[in-house]
PDB file of C-alpha atoms and ligand atoms in Angstrom:
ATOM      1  CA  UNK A   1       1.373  -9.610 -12.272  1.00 98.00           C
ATOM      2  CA  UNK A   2       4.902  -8.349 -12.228  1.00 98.00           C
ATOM      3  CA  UNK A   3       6.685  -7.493  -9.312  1.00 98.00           C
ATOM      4  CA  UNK A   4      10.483  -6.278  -9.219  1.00 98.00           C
ATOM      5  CA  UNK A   5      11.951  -5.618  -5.688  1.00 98.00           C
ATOM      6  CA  UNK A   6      15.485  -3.744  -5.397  1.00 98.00           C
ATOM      7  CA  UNK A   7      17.317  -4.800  -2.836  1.00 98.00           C
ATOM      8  CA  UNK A   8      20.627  -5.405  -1.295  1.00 98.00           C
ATOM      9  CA  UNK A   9      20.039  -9.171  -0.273  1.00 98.00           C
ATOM     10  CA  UNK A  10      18.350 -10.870  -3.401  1.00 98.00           C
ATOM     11  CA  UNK A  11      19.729 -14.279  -1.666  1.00 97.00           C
ATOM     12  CA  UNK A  12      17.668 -13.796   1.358  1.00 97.00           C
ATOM     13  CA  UNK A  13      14.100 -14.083  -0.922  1.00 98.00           C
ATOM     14  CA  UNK A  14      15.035 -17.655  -1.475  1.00 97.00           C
ATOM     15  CA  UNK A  15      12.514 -18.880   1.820  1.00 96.00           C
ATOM     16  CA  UNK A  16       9.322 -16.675   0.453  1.00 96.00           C
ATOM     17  CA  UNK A  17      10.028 -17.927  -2.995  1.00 96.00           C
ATOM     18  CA  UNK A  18       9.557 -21.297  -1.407  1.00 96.00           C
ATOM     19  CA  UNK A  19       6.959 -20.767   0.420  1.00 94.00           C
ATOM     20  CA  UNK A  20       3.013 -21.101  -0.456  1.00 94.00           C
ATOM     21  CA  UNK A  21       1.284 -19.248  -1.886  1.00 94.00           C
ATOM     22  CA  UNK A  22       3.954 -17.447  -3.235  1.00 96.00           C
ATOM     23  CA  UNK A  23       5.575 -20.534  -4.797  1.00 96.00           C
ATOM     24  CA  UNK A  24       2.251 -21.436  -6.427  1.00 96.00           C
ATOM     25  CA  UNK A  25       1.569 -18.387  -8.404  1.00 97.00           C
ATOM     26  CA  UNK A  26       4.807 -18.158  -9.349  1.00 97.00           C
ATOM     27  CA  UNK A  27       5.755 -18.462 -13.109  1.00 95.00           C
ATOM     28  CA  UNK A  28       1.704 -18.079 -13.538  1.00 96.00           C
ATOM     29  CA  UNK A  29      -0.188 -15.375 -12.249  1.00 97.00           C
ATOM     30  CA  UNK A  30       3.092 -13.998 -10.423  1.00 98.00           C
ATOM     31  CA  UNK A  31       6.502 -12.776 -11.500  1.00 98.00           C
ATOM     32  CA  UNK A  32       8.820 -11.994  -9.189  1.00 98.00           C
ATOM     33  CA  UNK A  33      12.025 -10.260 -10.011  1.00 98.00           C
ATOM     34  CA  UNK A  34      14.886  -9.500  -7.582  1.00 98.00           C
ATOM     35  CA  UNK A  35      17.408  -6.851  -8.401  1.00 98.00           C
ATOM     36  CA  UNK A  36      20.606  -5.822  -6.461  1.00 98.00           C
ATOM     37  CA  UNK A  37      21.474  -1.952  -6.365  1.00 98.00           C
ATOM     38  CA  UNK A  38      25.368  -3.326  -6.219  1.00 98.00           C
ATOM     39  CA  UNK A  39      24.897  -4.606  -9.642  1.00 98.00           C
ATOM     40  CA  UNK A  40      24.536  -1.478 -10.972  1.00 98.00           C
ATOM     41  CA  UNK A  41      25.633   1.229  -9.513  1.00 98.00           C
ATOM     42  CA  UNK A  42      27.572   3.670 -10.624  1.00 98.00           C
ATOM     43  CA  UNK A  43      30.180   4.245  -7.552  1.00 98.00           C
ATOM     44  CA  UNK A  44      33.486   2.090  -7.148  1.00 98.00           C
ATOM     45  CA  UNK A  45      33.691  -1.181  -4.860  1.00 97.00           C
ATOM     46  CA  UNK A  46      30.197  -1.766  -4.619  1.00 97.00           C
ATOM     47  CA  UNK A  47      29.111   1.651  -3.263  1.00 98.00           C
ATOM     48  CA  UNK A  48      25.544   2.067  -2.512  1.00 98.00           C
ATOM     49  CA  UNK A  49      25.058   4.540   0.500  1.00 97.00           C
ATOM     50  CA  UNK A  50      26.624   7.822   2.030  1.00 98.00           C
ATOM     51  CA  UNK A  51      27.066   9.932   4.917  1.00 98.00           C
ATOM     52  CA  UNK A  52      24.087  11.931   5.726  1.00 97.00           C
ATOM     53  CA  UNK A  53      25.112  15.521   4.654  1.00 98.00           C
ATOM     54  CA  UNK A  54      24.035  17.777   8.208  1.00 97.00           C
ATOM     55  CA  UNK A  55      25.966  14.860   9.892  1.00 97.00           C
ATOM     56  CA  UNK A  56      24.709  12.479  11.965  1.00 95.00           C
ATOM     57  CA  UNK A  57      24.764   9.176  12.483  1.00 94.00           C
ATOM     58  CA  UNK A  58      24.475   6.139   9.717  1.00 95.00           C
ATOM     59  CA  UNK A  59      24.072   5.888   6.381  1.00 98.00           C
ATOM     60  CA  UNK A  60      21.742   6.726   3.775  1.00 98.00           C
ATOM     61  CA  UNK A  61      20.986   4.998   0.765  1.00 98.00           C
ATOM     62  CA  UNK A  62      21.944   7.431  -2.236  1.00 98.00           C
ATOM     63  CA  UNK A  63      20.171   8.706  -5.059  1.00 98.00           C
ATOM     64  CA  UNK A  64      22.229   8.401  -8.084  1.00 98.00           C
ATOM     65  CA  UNK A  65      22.309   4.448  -7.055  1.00 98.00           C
ATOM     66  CA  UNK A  66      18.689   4.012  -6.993  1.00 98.00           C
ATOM     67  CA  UNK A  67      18.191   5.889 -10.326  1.00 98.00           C
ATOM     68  CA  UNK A  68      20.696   3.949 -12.098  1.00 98.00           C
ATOM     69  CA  UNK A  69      18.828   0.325 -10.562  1.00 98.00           C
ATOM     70  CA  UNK A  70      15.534   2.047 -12.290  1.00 98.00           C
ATOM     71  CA  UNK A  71      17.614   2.953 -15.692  1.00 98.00           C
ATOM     72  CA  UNK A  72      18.942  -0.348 -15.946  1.00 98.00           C
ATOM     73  CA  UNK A  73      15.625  -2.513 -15.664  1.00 98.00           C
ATOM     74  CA  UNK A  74      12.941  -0.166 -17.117  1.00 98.00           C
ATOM     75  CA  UNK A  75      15.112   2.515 -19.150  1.00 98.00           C
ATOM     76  CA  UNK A  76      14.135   5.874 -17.313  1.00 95.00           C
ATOM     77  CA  UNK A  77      11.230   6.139 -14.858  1.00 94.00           C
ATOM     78  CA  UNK A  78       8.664   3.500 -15.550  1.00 97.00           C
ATOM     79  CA  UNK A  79       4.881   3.736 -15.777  1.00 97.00           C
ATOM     80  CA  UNK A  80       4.371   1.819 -13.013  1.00 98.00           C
ATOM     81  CA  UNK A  81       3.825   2.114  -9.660  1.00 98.00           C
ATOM     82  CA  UNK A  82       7.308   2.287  -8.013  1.00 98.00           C
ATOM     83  CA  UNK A  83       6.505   2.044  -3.839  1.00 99.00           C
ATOM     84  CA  UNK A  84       9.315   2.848  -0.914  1.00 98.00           C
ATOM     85  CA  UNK A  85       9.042   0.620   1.957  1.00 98.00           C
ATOM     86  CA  UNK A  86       9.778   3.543   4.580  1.00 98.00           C
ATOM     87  CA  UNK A  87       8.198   3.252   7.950  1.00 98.00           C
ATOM     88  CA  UNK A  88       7.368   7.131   6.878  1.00 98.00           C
ATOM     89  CA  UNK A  89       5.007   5.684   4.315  1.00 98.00           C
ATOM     90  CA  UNK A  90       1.014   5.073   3.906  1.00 98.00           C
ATOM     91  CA  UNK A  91       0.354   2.154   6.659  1.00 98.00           C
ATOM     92  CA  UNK A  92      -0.429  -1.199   4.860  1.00 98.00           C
ATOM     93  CA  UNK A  93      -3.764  -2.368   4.970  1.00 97.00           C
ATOM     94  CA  UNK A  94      -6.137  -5.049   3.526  1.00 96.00           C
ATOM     95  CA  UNK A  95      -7.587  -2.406   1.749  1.00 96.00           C
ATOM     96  CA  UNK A  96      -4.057  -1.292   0.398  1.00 98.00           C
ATOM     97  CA  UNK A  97      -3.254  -4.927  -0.295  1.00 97.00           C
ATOM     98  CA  UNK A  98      -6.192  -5.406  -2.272  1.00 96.00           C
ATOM     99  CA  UNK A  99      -5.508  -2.463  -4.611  1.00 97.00           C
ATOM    100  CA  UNK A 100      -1.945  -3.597  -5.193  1.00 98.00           C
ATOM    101  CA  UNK A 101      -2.975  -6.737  -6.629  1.00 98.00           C
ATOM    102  CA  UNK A 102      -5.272  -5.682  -9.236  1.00 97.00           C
ATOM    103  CA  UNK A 103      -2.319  -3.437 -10.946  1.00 98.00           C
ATOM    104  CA  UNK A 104       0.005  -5.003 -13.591  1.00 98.00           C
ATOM    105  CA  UNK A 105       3.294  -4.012 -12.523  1.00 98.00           C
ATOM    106  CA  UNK A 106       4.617  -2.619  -9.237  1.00 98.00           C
ATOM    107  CA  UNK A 107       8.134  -2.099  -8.065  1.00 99.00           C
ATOM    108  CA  UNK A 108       9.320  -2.341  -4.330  1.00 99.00           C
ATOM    109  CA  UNK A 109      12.540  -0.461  -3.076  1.00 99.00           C
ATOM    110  CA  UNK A 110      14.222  -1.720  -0.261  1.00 98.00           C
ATOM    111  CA  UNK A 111      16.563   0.216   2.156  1.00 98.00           C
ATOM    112  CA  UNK A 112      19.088  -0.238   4.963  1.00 97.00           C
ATOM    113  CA  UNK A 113      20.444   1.545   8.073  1.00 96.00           C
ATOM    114  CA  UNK A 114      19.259   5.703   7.432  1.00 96.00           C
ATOM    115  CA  UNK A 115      16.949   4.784   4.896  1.00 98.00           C
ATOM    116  CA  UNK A 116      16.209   6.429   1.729  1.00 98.00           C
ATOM    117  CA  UNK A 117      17.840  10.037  -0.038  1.00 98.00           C
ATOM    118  CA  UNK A 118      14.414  12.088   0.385  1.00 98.00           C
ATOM    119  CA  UNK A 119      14.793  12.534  -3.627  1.00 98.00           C
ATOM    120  CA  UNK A 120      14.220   8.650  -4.208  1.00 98.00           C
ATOM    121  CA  UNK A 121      11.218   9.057  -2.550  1.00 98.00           C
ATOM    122  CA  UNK A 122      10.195  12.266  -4.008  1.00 98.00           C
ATOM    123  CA  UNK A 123      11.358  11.898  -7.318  1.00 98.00           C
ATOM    124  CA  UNK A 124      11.716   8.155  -8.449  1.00 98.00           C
ATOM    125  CA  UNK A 125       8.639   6.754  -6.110  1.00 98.00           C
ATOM    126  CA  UNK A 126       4.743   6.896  -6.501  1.00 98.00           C
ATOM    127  CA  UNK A 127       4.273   6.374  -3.337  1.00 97.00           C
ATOM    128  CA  UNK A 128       5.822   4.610  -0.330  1.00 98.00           C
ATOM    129  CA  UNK A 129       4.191   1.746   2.462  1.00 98.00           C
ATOM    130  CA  UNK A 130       4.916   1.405   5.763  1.00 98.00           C
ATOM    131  CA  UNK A 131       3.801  -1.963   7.016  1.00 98.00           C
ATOM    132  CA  UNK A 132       3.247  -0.501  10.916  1.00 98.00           C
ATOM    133  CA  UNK A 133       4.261   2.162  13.551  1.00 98.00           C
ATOM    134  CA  UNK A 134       7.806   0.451  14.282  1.00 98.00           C
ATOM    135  CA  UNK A 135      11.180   0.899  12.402  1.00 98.00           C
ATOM    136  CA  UNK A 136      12.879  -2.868  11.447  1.00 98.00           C
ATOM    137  CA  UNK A 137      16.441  -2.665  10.828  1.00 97.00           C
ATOM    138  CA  UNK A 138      16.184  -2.944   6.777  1.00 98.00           C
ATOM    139  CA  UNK A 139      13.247  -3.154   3.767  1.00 98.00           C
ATOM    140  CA  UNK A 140      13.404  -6.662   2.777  1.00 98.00           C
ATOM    141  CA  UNK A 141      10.855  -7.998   5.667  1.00 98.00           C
ATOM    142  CA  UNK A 142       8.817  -5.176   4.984  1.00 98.00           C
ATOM    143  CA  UNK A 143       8.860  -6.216   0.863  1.00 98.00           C
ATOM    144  CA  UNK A 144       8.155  -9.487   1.485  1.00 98.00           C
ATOM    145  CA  UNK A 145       5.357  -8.713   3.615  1.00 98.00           C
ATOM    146  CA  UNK A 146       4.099  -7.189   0.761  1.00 98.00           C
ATOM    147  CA  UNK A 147       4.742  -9.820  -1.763  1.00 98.00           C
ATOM    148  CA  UNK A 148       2.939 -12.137   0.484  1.00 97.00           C
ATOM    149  CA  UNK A 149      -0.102 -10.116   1.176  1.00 97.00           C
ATOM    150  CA  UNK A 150      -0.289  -9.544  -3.080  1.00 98.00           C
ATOM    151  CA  UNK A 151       0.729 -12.575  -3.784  1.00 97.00           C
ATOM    152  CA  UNK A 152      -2.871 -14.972  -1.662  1.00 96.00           C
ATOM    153  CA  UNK A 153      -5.259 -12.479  -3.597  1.00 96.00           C
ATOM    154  CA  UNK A 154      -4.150 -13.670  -6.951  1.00 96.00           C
ATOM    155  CA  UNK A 155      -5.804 -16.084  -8.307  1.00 94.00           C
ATOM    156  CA  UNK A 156      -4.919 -19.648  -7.568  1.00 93.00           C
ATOM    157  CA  UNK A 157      -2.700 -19.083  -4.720  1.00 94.00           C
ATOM    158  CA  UNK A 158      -5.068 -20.050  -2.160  1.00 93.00           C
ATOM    159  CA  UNK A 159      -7.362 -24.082  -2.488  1.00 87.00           C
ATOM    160  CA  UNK A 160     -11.239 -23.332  -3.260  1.00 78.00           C
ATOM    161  CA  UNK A 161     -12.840 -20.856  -0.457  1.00 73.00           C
ATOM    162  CA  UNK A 162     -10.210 -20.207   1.793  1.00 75.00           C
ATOM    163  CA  UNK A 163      -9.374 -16.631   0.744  1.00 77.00           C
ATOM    164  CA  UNK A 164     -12.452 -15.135   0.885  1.00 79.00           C
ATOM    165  CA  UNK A 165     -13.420 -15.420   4.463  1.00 85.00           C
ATOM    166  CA  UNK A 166     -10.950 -13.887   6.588  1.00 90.00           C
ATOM    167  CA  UNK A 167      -9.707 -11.395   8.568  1.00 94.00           C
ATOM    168  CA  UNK A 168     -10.555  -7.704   7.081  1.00 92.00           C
ATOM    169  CA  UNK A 169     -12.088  -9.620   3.918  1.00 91.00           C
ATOM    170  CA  UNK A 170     -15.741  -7.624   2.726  1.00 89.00           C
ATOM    171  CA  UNK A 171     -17.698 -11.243   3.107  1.00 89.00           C
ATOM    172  CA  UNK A 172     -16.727 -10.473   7.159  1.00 91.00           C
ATOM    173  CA  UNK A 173     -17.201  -6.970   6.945  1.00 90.00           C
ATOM    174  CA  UNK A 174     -13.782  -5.651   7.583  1.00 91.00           C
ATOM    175  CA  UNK A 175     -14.045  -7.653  10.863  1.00 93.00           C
ATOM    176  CA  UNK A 176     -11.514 -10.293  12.807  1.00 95.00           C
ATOM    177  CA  UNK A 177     -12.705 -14.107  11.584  1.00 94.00           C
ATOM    178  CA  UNK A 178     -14.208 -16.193  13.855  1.00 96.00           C
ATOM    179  CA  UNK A 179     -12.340 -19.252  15.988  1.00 96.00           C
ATOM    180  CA  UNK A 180     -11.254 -21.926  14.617  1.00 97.00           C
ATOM    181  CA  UNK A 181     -10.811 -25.484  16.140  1.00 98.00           C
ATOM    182  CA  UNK A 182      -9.364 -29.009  15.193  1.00 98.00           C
ATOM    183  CA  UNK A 183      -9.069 -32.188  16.969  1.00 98.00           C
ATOM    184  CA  UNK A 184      -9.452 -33.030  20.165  1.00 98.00           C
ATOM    185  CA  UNK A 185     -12.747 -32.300  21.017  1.00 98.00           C
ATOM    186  CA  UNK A 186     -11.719 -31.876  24.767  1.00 98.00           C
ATOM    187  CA  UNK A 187      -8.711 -31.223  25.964  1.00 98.00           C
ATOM    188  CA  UNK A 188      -7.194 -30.823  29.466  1.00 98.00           C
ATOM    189  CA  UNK A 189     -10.837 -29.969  29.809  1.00 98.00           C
ATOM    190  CA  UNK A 190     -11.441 -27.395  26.917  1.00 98.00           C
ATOM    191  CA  UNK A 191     -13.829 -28.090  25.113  1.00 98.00           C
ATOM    192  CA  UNK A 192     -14.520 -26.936  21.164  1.00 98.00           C
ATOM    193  CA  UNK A 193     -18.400 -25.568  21.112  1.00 98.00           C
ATOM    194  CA  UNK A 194     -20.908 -28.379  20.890  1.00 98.00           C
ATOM    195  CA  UNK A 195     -22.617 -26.567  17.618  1.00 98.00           C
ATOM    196  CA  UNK A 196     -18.622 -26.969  15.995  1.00 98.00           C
ATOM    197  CA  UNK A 197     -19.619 -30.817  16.424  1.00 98.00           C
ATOM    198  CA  UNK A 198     -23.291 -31.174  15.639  1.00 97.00           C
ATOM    199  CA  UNK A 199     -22.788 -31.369  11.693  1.00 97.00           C
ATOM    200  CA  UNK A 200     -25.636 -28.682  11.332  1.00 98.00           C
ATOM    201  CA  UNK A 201     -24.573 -26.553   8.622  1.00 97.00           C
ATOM    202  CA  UNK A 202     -27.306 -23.729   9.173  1.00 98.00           C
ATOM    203  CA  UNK A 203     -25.780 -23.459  12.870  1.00 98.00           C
ATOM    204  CA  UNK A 204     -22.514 -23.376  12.121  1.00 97.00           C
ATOM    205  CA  UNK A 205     -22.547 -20.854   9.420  1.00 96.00           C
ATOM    206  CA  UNK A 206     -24.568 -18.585  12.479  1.00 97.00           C
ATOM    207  CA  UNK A 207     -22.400 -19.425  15.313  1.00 98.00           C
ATOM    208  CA  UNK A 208     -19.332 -18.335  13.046  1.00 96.00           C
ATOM    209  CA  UNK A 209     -21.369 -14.952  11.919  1.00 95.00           C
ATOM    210  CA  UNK A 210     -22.309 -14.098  15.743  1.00 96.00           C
ATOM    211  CA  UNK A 211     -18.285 -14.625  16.567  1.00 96.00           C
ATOM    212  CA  UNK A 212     -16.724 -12.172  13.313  1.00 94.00           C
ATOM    213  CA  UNK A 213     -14.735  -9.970  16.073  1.00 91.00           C
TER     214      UNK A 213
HETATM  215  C1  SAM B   1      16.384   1.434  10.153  1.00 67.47           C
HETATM  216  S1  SAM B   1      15.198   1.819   8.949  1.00 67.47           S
HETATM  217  C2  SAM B   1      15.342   3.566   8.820  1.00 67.47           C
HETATM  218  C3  SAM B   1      14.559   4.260   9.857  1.00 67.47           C
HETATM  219  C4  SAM B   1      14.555   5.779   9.665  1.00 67.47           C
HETATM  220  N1  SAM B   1      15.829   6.329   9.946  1.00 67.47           N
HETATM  221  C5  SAM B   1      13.484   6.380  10.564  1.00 67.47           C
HETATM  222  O1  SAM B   1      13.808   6.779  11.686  1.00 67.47           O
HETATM  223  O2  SAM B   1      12.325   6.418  10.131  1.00 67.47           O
HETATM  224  C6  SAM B   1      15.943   1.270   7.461  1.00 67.47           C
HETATM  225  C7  SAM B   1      14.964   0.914   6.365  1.00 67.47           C
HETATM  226  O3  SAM B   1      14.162  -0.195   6.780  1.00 67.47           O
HETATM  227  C8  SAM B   1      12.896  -0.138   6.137  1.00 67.47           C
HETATM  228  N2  SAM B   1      11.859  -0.103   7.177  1.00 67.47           N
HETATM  229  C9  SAM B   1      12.056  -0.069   8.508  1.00 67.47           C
HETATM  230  N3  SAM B   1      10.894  -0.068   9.167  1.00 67.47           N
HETATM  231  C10 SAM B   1       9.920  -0.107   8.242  1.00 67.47           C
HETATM  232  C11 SAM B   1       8.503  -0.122   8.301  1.00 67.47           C
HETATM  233  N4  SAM B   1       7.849  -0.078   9.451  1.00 67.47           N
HETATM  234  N5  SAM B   1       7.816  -0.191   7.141  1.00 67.47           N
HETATM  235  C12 SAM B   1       8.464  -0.219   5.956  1.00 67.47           C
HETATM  236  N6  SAM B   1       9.808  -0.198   5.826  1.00 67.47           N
HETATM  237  C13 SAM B   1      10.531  -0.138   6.959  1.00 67.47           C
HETATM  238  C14 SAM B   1      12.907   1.096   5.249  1.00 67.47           C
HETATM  239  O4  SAM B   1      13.287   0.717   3.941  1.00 67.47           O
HETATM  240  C15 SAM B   1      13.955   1.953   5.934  1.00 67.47           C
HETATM  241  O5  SAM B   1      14.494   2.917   5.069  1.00 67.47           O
END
């Protein structure tokens, strides 16, 4: 899969690119490619956003900058999706998650301070994702967010079993996995449930059904 995220602060995808599982499916099932707006747009010093015209406070991320990014890389609009993060967008969800990774190519656009020109997202997005009911200060958490969340369902990112039940996941029926525990057995008098110690596989596999929240 190919995913290209505009941005202002390429530099600050250095941790996730580190990080499992996006580090493991990348340069395999994953590529990830970071572009700066700066790079290319098409105002002096750097420009990239512009008074909100009505007035107001901030700054808004301009149009002609954002079209020029999508010239440069893909040569006019591409085929692909191309998704705002904007906390005016669709809410993120497993479901949402799921149907990003099966596509080929998708394209992220970040923003900063106002947000977007309504015409990027009218004009030169598919759609746009918000990933909850809170505004963060820029689109680069939100992106990565959904790099992570795209990049476990590929395949290879996760070892042998562990993607398939969790949290939202159809095997637990859209439902909150059940507890886990580790060592100690007891602690500070807590104890992990005896049927977590009892090496009965049958149990187990019931005791975690009966506790899908
Ligand atoms: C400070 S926010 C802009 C908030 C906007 N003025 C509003 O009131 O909705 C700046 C940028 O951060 C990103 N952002 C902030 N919260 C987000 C969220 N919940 N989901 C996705 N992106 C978000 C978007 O790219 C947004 O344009």
């Amino acid at each position: 899969m190919q995913l290209d995220v505009f941005t202002l602060v390429p530099h600050a995808y250095s941790w996730l690119t580190e990080q499992r599982p996006v580090a493991t499916v990348l340069g395999s099932e994953l590529d990830l490619r970071l572009f700066s707006y700066r790079d290319t747009t098409p105002l002096k010093a750097g420009q990239v956003d512009d008074e909100p015209y009505g007035g107001g406070a901030g700054m808004v991320l301009r149009v002609d900058v954002v079209a020029a990014a999508l010239d440069s890389v893909y040569g006019g609009q591409p085929p692909h999706r191309v998704i705002a993060l904007s906390p005016q967008g669709r809410q993120l969800t497993q479901d949402v998650v799921e149907q990003l990774a099966q596509e080929k190519h998708v394209t992220l656009l970040s923003a900063r301070f106002e947000g977007f020109d309504e015409r990027i997202v009218e004009h030169l997005c598919t759609d746009s994702i918000s990933v909850g009911p809170y505004v963060l200060s820029n689109g680069d958490l939100p992106a990565m967010i959904v790099v992570d969340a795209i990049a476990r369902r590929l395949p290879g990112a996760l070892s042998e079993g562990s993607g398939e039940l969790e949290s939202f996941s159809a095997e637990l029926g859209g439902g909150l996995e059940y507890p886990h525990y580790t060592r100690p057995a007891e602690f500070r008098g807590w104890h992990v449930p005896d049927v977590l110690l009892s090496g009965d596989h049958a149990n187990v596999d019931r005791w975690r059904k009966d506790h899908v929240r």
